[in-house]
Amino acid sequence: MTQDELKQKVAEAALHYVKDVSIVGVGTGSTVKHFINYLADLKGQIEGAVSSSETTTEHLKKVGIPVLDLNAVGPLDVYVDGADEVSPHNHLIKGGGGALTREKIIAAASKQFVCIVDESKIVDTLGAFALPVEIIPMARSYVARELVKLGGQPVWREDFVTDNHNIILDVHNLSILDPIELEKIINNITGVVANGLFAMRPADIILIGGGAEVITR
Ligand code: 5RP
Protein backbone atom coordinates (compact mmCIF):
# COMPACT_ATOMS: atom_id res chain seq x y z
CA MET A 1 0.00 0.00 0.00
CA THR A 2 1.15 3.55 -0.65
CA GLN A 3 1.42 6.06 2.19
CA ASP A 4 -1.70 7.79 0.91
CA GLU A 5 -3.63 4.50 0.89
CA LEU A 6 -2.57 3.94 4.50
CA LYS A 7 -3.82 7.43 5.36
CA GLN A 8 -7.13 6.67 3.68
CA LYS A 9 -7.51 3.38 5.54
CA VAL A 10 -6.82 4.92 8.93
CA ALA A 11 -9.18 7.81 8.17
CA GLU A 12 -11.96 5.34 7.47
CA ALA A 13 -11.27 3.56 10.77
CA ALA A 14 -11.82 6.84 12.65
CA LEU A 15 -15.49 6.82 11.64
CA HIS A 16 -16.05 4.29 14.41
CA TYR A 17 -15.34 7.07 16.96
CA VAL A 18 -17.85 9.54 15.55
CA LYS A 19 -20.83 7.20 15.65
CA ASP A 20 -23.58 8.79 17.76
CA VAL A 21 -21.63 12.07 17.99
CA SER A 22 -23.48 15.19 16.90
CA ILE A 23 -20.59 17.67 16.53
CA VAL A 24 -17.13 16.49 15.45
CA GLY A 25 -13.87 18.42 15.83
CA VAL A 26 -11.88 18.15 12.61
CA GLY A 27 -8.13 18.66 12.20
CA THR A 28 -6.05 19.56 9.16
CA GLY A 29 -3.83 17.72 6.69
CA SER A 30 -3.80 15.05 4.02
CA THR A 31 -4.97 12.27 6.38
CA VAL A 32 -7.83 14.43 7.61
CA LYS A 33 -8.82 15.17 4.00
CA HIS A 34 -9.67 11.49 3.64
CA PHE A 35 -11.53 11.59 6.95
CA ILE A 36 -13.69 14.51 5.75
CA ASN A 37 -14.58 12.58 2.61
CA TYR A 38 -15.78 9.67 4.76
CA LEU A 39 -17.53 12.02 7.21
CA ALA A 40 -19.55 13.38 4.29
CA ASP A 41 -21.39 10.04 4.19
CA LEU A 42 -22.63 10.75 7.76
CA LYS A 43 -23.71 14.32 7.12
CA GLY A 44 -27.38 13.54 7.67
CA GLN A 45 -26.54 12.11 11.10
CA ILE A 46 -24.31 14.88 12.47
CA GLU A 47 -25.19 18.47 13.32
CA GLY A 48 -21.88 19.74 12.00
CA ALA A 49 -18.15 20.08 12.59
CA VAL A 50 -15.76 22.49 14.32
CA SER A 51 -12.87 23.22 11.97
CA SER A 52 -9.18 23.72 12.79
CA SER A 53 -8.25 25.69 9.66
CA GLU A 54 -9.51 27.65 6.68
CA THR A 55 -8.50 24.74 4.43
CA THR A 56 -10.55 22.27 6.46
CA THR A 57 -13.48 24.72 6.59
CA GLU A 58 -13.47 24.96 2.81
CA HIS A 59 -13.40 21.17 2.41
CA LEU A 60 -16.15 20.61 4.99
CA LYS A 61 -18.40 23.14 3.27
CA LYS A 62 -17.67 21.61 -0.13
CA VAL A 63 -18.93 18.20 0.99
CA GLY A 64 -21.98 19.75 2.68
CA ILE A 65 -21.02 19.53 6.37
CA PRO A 66 -22.07 22.64 8.37
CA VAL A 67 -19.12 24.38 10.06
CA LEU A 68 -19.85 25.51 13.62
CA ASP A 69 -18.13 28.07 15.83
CA LEU A 70 -16.39 26.49 18.81
CA ASN A 71 -17.75 29.30 20.97
CA ALA A 72 -21.29 28.35 20.06
CA VAL A 73 -21.03 24.69 21.07
CA GLY A 74 -20.17 23.03 24.37
CA PRO A 75 -17.24 20.68 24.95
CA LEU A 76 -16.78 18.42 21.94
CA ASP A 77 -17.14 14.67 22.32
CA VAL A 78 -14.43 13.87 19.82
CA TYR A 79 -11.64 15.50 17.84
CA VAL A 80 -10.03 13.70 14.90
CA ASP A 81 -6.67 14.87 13.57
CA GLY A 82 -3.38 13.67 12.13
CA ALA A 83 0.17 14.23 13.41
CA ASP A 84 3.73 14.58 12.19
CA GLU A 85 5.25 12.41 14.94
CA VAL A 86 3.76 10.17 17.64
CA SER A 87 5.74 9.02 20.70
CA PRO A 88 5.18 5.83 22.73
CA HIS A 89 3.31 8.00 25.30
CA ASN A 90 0.93 9.40 22.65
CA HIS A 91 2.72 12.76 22.79
CA LEU A 92 2.71 14.39 19.37
CA ILE A 93 4.46 16.86 17.16
CA LYS A 94 1.92 18.66 15.00
CA GLY A 95 1.86 21.75 12.82
CA GLY A 96 3.46 20.54 9.61
CA GLY A 97 0.49 22.18 7.91
CA GLY A 98 0.76 25.27 10.09
CA ALA A 99 -2.62 24.86 11.81
CA LEU A 100 -1.23 23.96 15.25
CA THR A 101 -2.84 26.74 17.30
CA ARG A 102 -6.43 26.08 16.28
CA GLU A 103 -5.74 22.33 16.42
CA LYS A 104 -4.52 22.71 19.98
CA ILE A 105 -7.56 24.73 20.99
CA ILE A 106 -9.96 22.12 19.64
CA ALA A 107 -7.96 19.25 21.19
CA ALA A 108 -8.12 21.04 24.56
CA ALA A 109 -11.88 21.53 24.22
CA SER A 110 -12.55 17.88 23.31
CA LYS A 111 -13.28 14.94 25.58
CA GLN A 112 -11.56 12.46 23.25
CA PHE A 113 -8.72 13.10 20.80
CA VAL A 114 -8.40 10.43 18.14
CA CYS A 115 -5.14 10.76 16.21
CA ILE A 116 -4.94 9.15 12.77
CA VAL A 117 -1.52 8.41 11.28
CA ASP A 118 0.24 6.12 8.91
CA GLU A 119 3.03 4.05 10.45
CA SER A 120 5.79 6.40 9.23
CA LYS A 121 4.76 8.86 11.98
CA ILE A 122 5.53 6.50 14.87
CA VAL A 123 8.84 7.32 16.61
CA ASP A 124 10.65 6.37 19.82
CA THR A 125 11.66 9.96 20.63
CA LEU A 126 10.11 13.16 19.28
CA GLY A 127 12.25 15.67 17.44
CA ALA A 128 13.45 14.36 14.08
CA PHE A 129 10.55 16.39 12.62
CA ALA A 130 11.33 20.07 13.16
CA LEU A 131 9.03 21.50 15.85
CA PRO A 132 6.66 24.18 14.46
CA VAL A 133 6.19 27.24 16.69
CA GLU A 134 3.61 29.92 15.84
CA ILE A 135 4.83 33.42 16.64
CA ILE A 136 3.58 36.99 16.60
CA PRO A 137 5.53 38.47 13.62
CA MET A 138 7.29 41.29 15.53
CA ALA A 139 8.72 38.73 18.02
CA ARG A 140 10.41 36.59 15.35
CA SER A 141 14.07 37.43 16.05
CA TYR A 142 13.66 37.53 19.83
CA VAL A 143 11.87 34.17 19.95
CA ALA A 144 14.43 32.67 17.55
CA ARG A 145 17.26 33.67 19.93
CA GLU A 146 15.41 32.12 22.88
CA LEU A 147 14.90 28.89 20.92
CA VAL A 148 18.62 28.78 20.12
CA LYS A 149 19.29 28.98 23.88
CA LEU A 150 17.18 25.82 24.21
CA GLY A 151 19.49 24.05 21.77
CA GLY A 152 17.30 24.31 18.69
CA GLN A 153 17.94 25.71 15.23
CA PRO A 154 14.90 27.76 14.25
CA VAL A 155 14.15 28.21 10.56
CA TRP A 156 11.59 30.80 9.46
CA ARG A 157 8.89 29.19 7.28
CA GLU A 158 9.07 31.93 4.68
CA ASP A 159 6.11 32.79 2.44
CA PHE A 160 3.77 31.24 4.99
CA VAL A 161 1.23 33.09 7.14
CA THR A 162 -1.02 31.19 9.55
CA ASP A 163 -4.80 31.51 9.60
CA ASN A 164 -4.25 33.73 12.66
CA HIS A 165 -1.96 36.07 10.63
CA ASN A 166 1.18 34.93 12.42
CA ILE A 167 4.42 33.26 11.32
CA ILE A 168 5.98 29.85 11.94
CA LEU A 169 9.50 28.98 13.06
CA ASP A 170 10.38 25.31 12.46
CA VAL A 171 12.86 24.32 15.15
CA HIS A 172 15.40 21.67 14.16
CA ASN A 173 17.65 19.53 16.34
CA LEU A 174 15.78 19.91 19.63
CA SER A 175 16.41 17.17 22.14
CA ILE A 176 12.86 16.39 23.28
CA LEU A 177 13.39 14.06 26.23
CA ASP A 178 10.66 15.66 28.37
CA PRO A 179 7.93 16.84 25.96
CA ILE A 180 5.60 18.17 28.68
CA GLU A 181 8.33 20.34 30.21
CA LEU A 182 9.56 21.60 26.83
CA GLU A 183 6.00 22.43 25.76
CA LYS A 184 5.62 24.60 28.86
CA ILE A 185 9.04 26.27 28.45
CA ILE A 186 8.38 27.23 24.83
CA ASN A 187 4.86 28.44 25.66
CA ASN A 188 6.42 30.77 28.23
CA ILE A 189 8.57 32.63 25.70
CA THR A 190 6.92 36.01 25.11
CA GLY A 191 5.70 36.25 21.55
CA VAL A 192 4.98 32.54 21.17
CA VAL A 193 1.34 31.84 20.37
CA ALA A 194 1.58 28.04 20.49
CA ASN A 195 4.06 25.27 19.81
CA GLY A 196 3.50 21.99 18.03
CA LEU A 197 4.12 19.75 21.03
CA PHE A 198 0.89 18.08 22.07
CA ALA A 199 2.09 16.56 25.35
CA MET A 200 0.14 18.37 28.09
CA ARG A 201 -2.95 17.34 26.15
CA PRO A 202 -1.83 14.17 24.30
CA ALA A 203 -3.97 12.02 22.02
CA ASP A 204 -6.27 9.57 23.78
CA ILE A 205 -6.34 7.06 20.95
CA ILE A 206 -3.85 6.52 18.15
CA LEU A 207 -5.03 4.75 15.03
CA ILE A 208 -2.04 3.57 13.01
CA GLY A 209 -2.33 2.57 9.39
CA GLY A 210 0.25 -0.02 8.52
CA GLY A 211 0.31 -3.07 6.28
CA ALA A 212 -2.91 -5.02 6.22
CA GLU A 213 -4.56 -3.60 9.29
CA VAL A 214 -5.21 -0.53 11.38
CA ILE A 215 -3.71 -0.78 14.86
CA THR A 216 -5.46 0.94 17.79
CA ARG A 217 -3.26 2.14 20.61
C1 5RP B 1 -1.34 20.25 10.42
C2 5RP B 1 -0.98 19.02 11.18
C3 5RP B 1 -1.19 17.71 10.51
O1 5RP B 1 -2.00 16.92 11.31
C4 5RP B 1 0.13 17.02 10.32
O2 5RP B 1 1.00 17.88 9.60
C5 5RP B 1 -0.03 15.69 9.58
O3 5RP B 1 -0.40 15.93 8.26
P1 5RP B 1 -0.67 14.79 7.21
O4 5RP B 1 -1.93 14.09 7.61
O5 5RP B 1 -0.78 15.54 5.91
O6 5RP B 1 0.51 13.85 7.20
O7 5RP B 1 -0.54 19.07 12.30
O8 5RP B 1 -1.02 21.41 11.12
CSV table of C-alpha atoms and ligand atoms in Angstrom, one decimal:
chain,number,residue,atom,x,y,z
A,1,MET,CA,0.0,0.0,0.0
A,2,THR,CA,1.1,3.5,-0.7
A,3,GLN,CA,1.4,6.1,2.2
A,4,ASP,CA,-1.7,7.8,0.9
A,5,GLU,CA,-3.6,4.5,0.9
A,6,LEU,CA,-2.6,3.9,4.5
A,7,LYS,CA,-3.8,7.4,5.4
A,8,GLN,CA,-7.1,6.7,3.7
A,9,LYS,CA,-7.5,3.4,5.5
A,10,VAL,CA,-6.8,4.9,8.9
A,11,ALA,CA,-9.2,7.8,8.2
A,12,GLU,CA,-12.0,5.3,7.5
A,13,ALA,CA,-11.3,3.6,10.8
A,14,ALA,CA,-11.8,6.8,12.7
A,15,LEU,CA,-15.5,6.8,11.6
A,16,HIS,CA,-16.0,4.3,14.4
A,17,TYR,CA,-15.3,7.1,17.0
A,18,VAL,CA,-17.9,9.5,15.6
A,19,LYS,CA,-20.8,7.2,15.6
A,20,ASP,CA,-23.6,8.8,17.8
A,21,VAL,CA,-21.6,12.1,18.0
A,22,SER,CA,-23.5,15.2,16.9
A,23,ILE,CA,-20.6,17.7,16.5
A,24,VAL,CA,-17.1,16.5,15.4
A,25,GLY,CA,-13.9,18.4,15.8
A,26,VAL,CA,-11.9,18.1,12.6
A,27,GLY,CA,-8.1,18.7,12.2
A,28,THR,CA,-6.1,19.6,9.2
A,29,GLY,CA,-3.8,17.7,6.7
A,30,SER,CA,-3.8,15.1,4.0
A,31,THR,CA,-5.0,12.3,6.4
A,32,VAL,CA,-7.8,14.4,7.6
A,33,LYS,CA,-8.8,15.2,4.0
A,34,HIS,CA,-9.7,11.5,3.6
A,35,PHE,CA,-11.5,11.6,7.0
A,36,ILE,CA,-13.7,14.5,5.8
A,37,ASN,CA,-14.6,12.6,2.6
A,38,TYR,CA,-15.8,9.7,4.8
A,39,LEU,CA,-17.5,12.0,7.2
A,40,ALA,CA,-19.5,13.4,4.3
A,41,ASP,CA,-21.4,10.0,4.2
A,42,LEU,CA,-22.6,10.8,7.8
A,43,LYS,CA,-23.7,14.3,7.1
A,44,GLY,CA,-27.4,13.5,7.7
A,45,GLN,CA,-26.5,12.1,11.1
A,46,ILE,CA,-24.3,14.9,12.5
A,47,GLU,CA,-25.2,18.5,13.3
A,48,GLY,CA,-21.9,19.7,12.0
A,49,ALA,CA,-18.1,20.1,12.6
A,50,VAL,CA,-15.8,22.5,14.3
A,51,SER,CA,-12.9,23.2,12.0
A,52,SER,CA,-9.2,23.7,12.8
A,53,SER,CA,-8.2,25.7,9.7
A,54,GLU,CA,-9.5,27.7,6.7
A,55,THR,CA,-8.5,24.7,4.4
A,56,THR,CA,-10.5,22.3,6.5
A,57,THR,CA,-13.5,24.7,6.6
A,58,GLU,CA,-13.5,25.0,2.8
A,59,HIS,CA,-13.4,21.2,2.4
A,60,LEU,CA,-16.2,20.6,5.0
A,61,LYS,CA,-18.4,23.1,3.3
A,62,LYS,CA,-17.7,21.6,-0.1
A,63,VAL,CA,-18.9,18.2,1.0
A,64,GLY,CA,-22.0,19.8,2.7
A,65,ILE,CA,-21.0,19.5,6.4
A,66,PRO,CA,-22.1,22.6,8.4
A,67,VAL,CA,-19.1,24.4,10.1
A,68,LEU,CA,-19.9,25.5,13.6
A,69,ASP,CA,-18.1,28.1,15.8
A,70,LEU,CA,-16.4,26.5,18.8
A,71,ASN,CA,-17.8,29.3,21.0
A,72,ALA,CA,-21.3,28.3,20.1
A,73,VAL,CA,-21.0,24.7,21.1
A,74,GLY,CA,-20.2,23.0,24.4
A,75,PRO,CA,-17.2,20.7,25.0
A,76,LEU,CA,-16.8,18.4,21.9
A,77,ASP,CA,-17.1,14.7,22.3
A,78,VAL,CA,-14.4,13.9,19.8
A,79,TYR,CA,-11.6,15.5,17.8
A,80,VAL,CA,-10.0,13.7,14.9
A,81,ASP,CA,-6.7,14.9,13.6
A,82,GLY,CA,-3.4,13.7,12.1
A,83,ALA,CA,0.2,14.2,13.4
A,84,ASP,CA,3.7,14.6,12.2
A,85,GLU,CA,5.2,12.4,14.9
A,86,VAL,CA,3.8,10.2,17.6
A,87,SER,CA,5.7,9.0,20.7
A,88,PRO,CA,5.2,5.8,22.7
A,89,HIS,CA,3.3,8.0,25.3
A,90,ASN,CA,0.9,9.4,22.7
A,91,HIS,CA,2.7,12.8,22.8
A,92,LEU,CA,2.7,14.4,19.4
A,93,ILE,CA,4.5,16.9,17.2
A,94,LYS,CA,1.9,18.7,15.0
A,95,GLY,CA,1.9,21.8,12.8
A,96,GLY,CA,3.5,20.5,9.6
A,97,GLY,CA,0.5,22.2,7.9
A,98,GLY,CA,0.8,25.3,10.1
A,99,ALA,CA,-2.6,24.9,11.8
A,100,LEU,CA,-1.2,24.0,15.2
A,101,THR,CA,-2.8,26.7,17.3
A,102,ARG,CA,-6.4,26.1,16.3
A,103,GLU,CA,-5.7,22.3,16.4
A,104,LYS,CA,-4.5,22.7,20.0
A,105,ILE,CA,-7.6,24.7,21.0
A,106,ILE,CA,-10.0,22.1,19.6
A,107,ALA,CA,-8.0,19.3,21.2
A,108,ALA,CA,-8.1,21.0,24.6
A,109,ALA,CA,-11.9,21.5,24.2
A,110,SER,CA,-12.6,17.9,23.3
A,111,LYS,CA,-13.3,14.9,25.6
A,112,GLN,CA,-11.6,12.5,23.3
A,113,PHE,CA,-8.7,13.1,20.8
A,114,VAL,CA,-8.4,10.4,18.1
A,115,CYS,CA,-5.1,10.8,16.2
A,116,ILE,CA,-4.9,9.1,12.8
A,117,VAL,CA,-1.5,8.4,11.3
A,118,ASP,CA,0.2,6.1,8.9
A,119,GLU,CA,3.0,4.0,10.4
A,120,SER,CA,5.8,6.4,9.2
A,121,LYS,CA,4.8,8.9,12.0
A,122,ILE,CA,5.5,6.5,14.9
A,123,VAL,CA,8.8,7.3,16.6
A,124,ASP,CA,10.7,6.4,19.8
A,125,THR,CA,11.7,10.0,20.6
A,126,LEU,CA,10.1,13.2,19.3
A,127,GLY,CA,12.3,15.7,17.4
A,128,ALA,CA,13.4,14.4,14.1
A,129,PHE,CA,10.5,16.4,12.6
A,130,ALA,CA,11.3,20.1,13.2
A,131,LEU,CA,9.0,21.5,15.8
A,132,PRO,CA,6.7,24.2,14.5
A,133,VAL,CA,6.2,27.2,16.7
A,134,GLU,CA,3.6,29.9,15.8
A,135,ILE,CA,4.8,33.4,16.6
A,136,ILE,CA,3.6,37.0,16.6
A,137,PRO,CA,5.5,38.5,13.6
A,138,MET,CA,7.3,41.3,15.5
A,139,ALA,CA,8.7,38.7,18.0
A,140,ARG,CA,10.4,36.6,15.4
A,141,SER,CA,14.1,37.4,16.1
A,142,TYR,CA,13.7,37.5,19.8
A,143,VAL,CA,11.9,34.2,19.9
A,144,ALA,CA,14.4,32.7,17.6
A,145,ARG,CA,17.3,33.7,19.9
A,146,GLU,CA,15.4,32.1,22.9
A,147,LEU,CA,14.9,28.9,20.9
A,148,VAL,CA,18.6,28.8,20.1
A,149,LYS,CA,19.3,29.0,23.9
A,150,LEU,CA,17.2,25.8,24.2
A,151,GLY,CA,19.5,24.0,21.8
A,152,GLY,CA,17.3,24.3,18.7
A,153,GLN,CA,17.9,25.7,15.2
A,154,PRO,CA,14.9,27.8,14.2
A,155,VAL,CA,14.1,28.2,10.6
A,156,TRP,CA,11.6,30.8,9.5
A,157,ARG,CA,8.9,29.2,7.3
A,158,GLU,CA,9.1,31.9,4.7
A,159,ASP,CA,6.1,32.8,2.4
A,160,PHE,CA,3.8,31.2,5.0
A,161,VAL,CA,1.2,33.1,7.1
A,162,THR,CA,-1.0,31.2,9.6
A,163,ASP,CA,-4.8,31.5,9.6
A,164,ASN,CA,-4.3,33.7,12.7
A,165,HIS,CA,-2.0,36.1,10.6
A,166,ASN,CA,1.2,34.9,12.4
A,167,ILE,CA,4.4,33.3,11.3
A,168,ILE,CA,6.0,29.9,11.9
A,169,LEU,CA,9.5,29.0,13.1
A,170,ASP,CA,10.4,25.3,12.5
A,171,VAL,CA,12.9,24.3,15.2
A,172,HIS,CA,15.4,21.7,14.2
A,173,ASN,CA,17.6,19.5,16.3
A,174,LEU,CA,15.8,19.9,19.6
A,175,SER,CA,16.4,17.2,22.1
A,176,ILE,CA,12.9,16.4,23.3
A,177,LEU,CA,13.4,14.1,26.2
A,178,ASP,CA,10.7,15.7,28.4
A,179,PRO,CA,7.9,16.8,26.0
A,180,ILE,CA,5.6,18.2,28.7
A,181,GLU,CA,8.3,20.3,30.2
A,182,LEU,CA,9.6,21.6,26.8
A,183,GLU,CA,6.0,22.4,25.8
A,184,LYS,CA,5.6,24.6,28.9
A,185,ILE,CA,9.0,26.3,28.5
A,186,ILE,CA,8.4,27.2,24.8
A,187,ASN,CA,4.9,28.4,25.7
A,188,ASN,CA,6.4,30.8,28.2
A,189,ILE,CA,8.6,32.6,25.7
A,190,THR,CA,6.9,36.0,25.1
A,191,GLY,CA,5.7,36.2,21.5
A,192,VAL,CA,5.0,32.5,21.2
A,193,VAL,CA,1.3,31.8,20.4
A,194,ALA,CA,1.6,28.0,20.5
A,195,ASN,CA,4.1,25.3,19.8
A,196,GLY,CA,3.5,22.0,18.0
A,197,LEU,CA,4.1,19.8,21.0
A,198,PHE,CA,0.9,18.1,22.1
A,199,ALA,CA,2.1,16.6,25.4
A,200,MET,CA,0.1,18.4,28.1
A,201,ARG,CA,-3.0,17.3,26.1
A,202,PRO,CA,-1.8,14.2,24.3
A,203,ALA,CA,-4.0,12.0,22.0
A,204,ASP,CA,-6.3,9.6,23.8
A,205,ILE,CA,-6.3,7.1,21.0
A,206,ILE,CA,-3.8,6.5,18.2
A,207,LEU,CA,-5.0,4.7,15.0
A,208,ILE,CA,-2.0,3.6,13.0
A,209,GLY,CA,-2.3,2.6,9.4
A,210,GLY,CA,0.3,0.0,8.5
A,211,GLY,CA,0.3,-3.1,6.3
A,212,ALA,CA,-2.9,-5.0,6.2
A,213,GLU,CA,-4.6,-3.6,9.3
A,214,VAL,CA,-5.2,-0.5,11.4
A,215,ILE,CA,-3.7,-0.8,14.9
A,216,THR,CA,-5.5,0.9,17.8
A,217,ARG,CA,-3.3,2.1,20.6
B,1,5RP,C1,-1.3,20.2,10.4
B,1,5RP,C2,-1.0,19.0,11.2
B,1,5RP,C3,-1.2,17.7,10.5
B,1,5RP,O1,-2.0,16.9,11.3
B,1,5RP,C4,0.1,17.0,10.3
B,1,5RP,O2,1.0,17.9,9.6
B,1,5RP,C5,0.0,15.7,9.6
B,1,5RP,O3,-0.4,15.9,8.3
B,1,5RP,P1,-0.7,14.8,7.2
B,1,5RP,O4,-1.9,14.1,7.6
B,1,5RP,O5,-0.8,15.5,5.9
B,1,5RP,O6,0.5,13.8,7.2
B,1,5RP,O7,-0.5,19.1,12.3
B,1,5RP,O8,-1.0,21.4,11.1
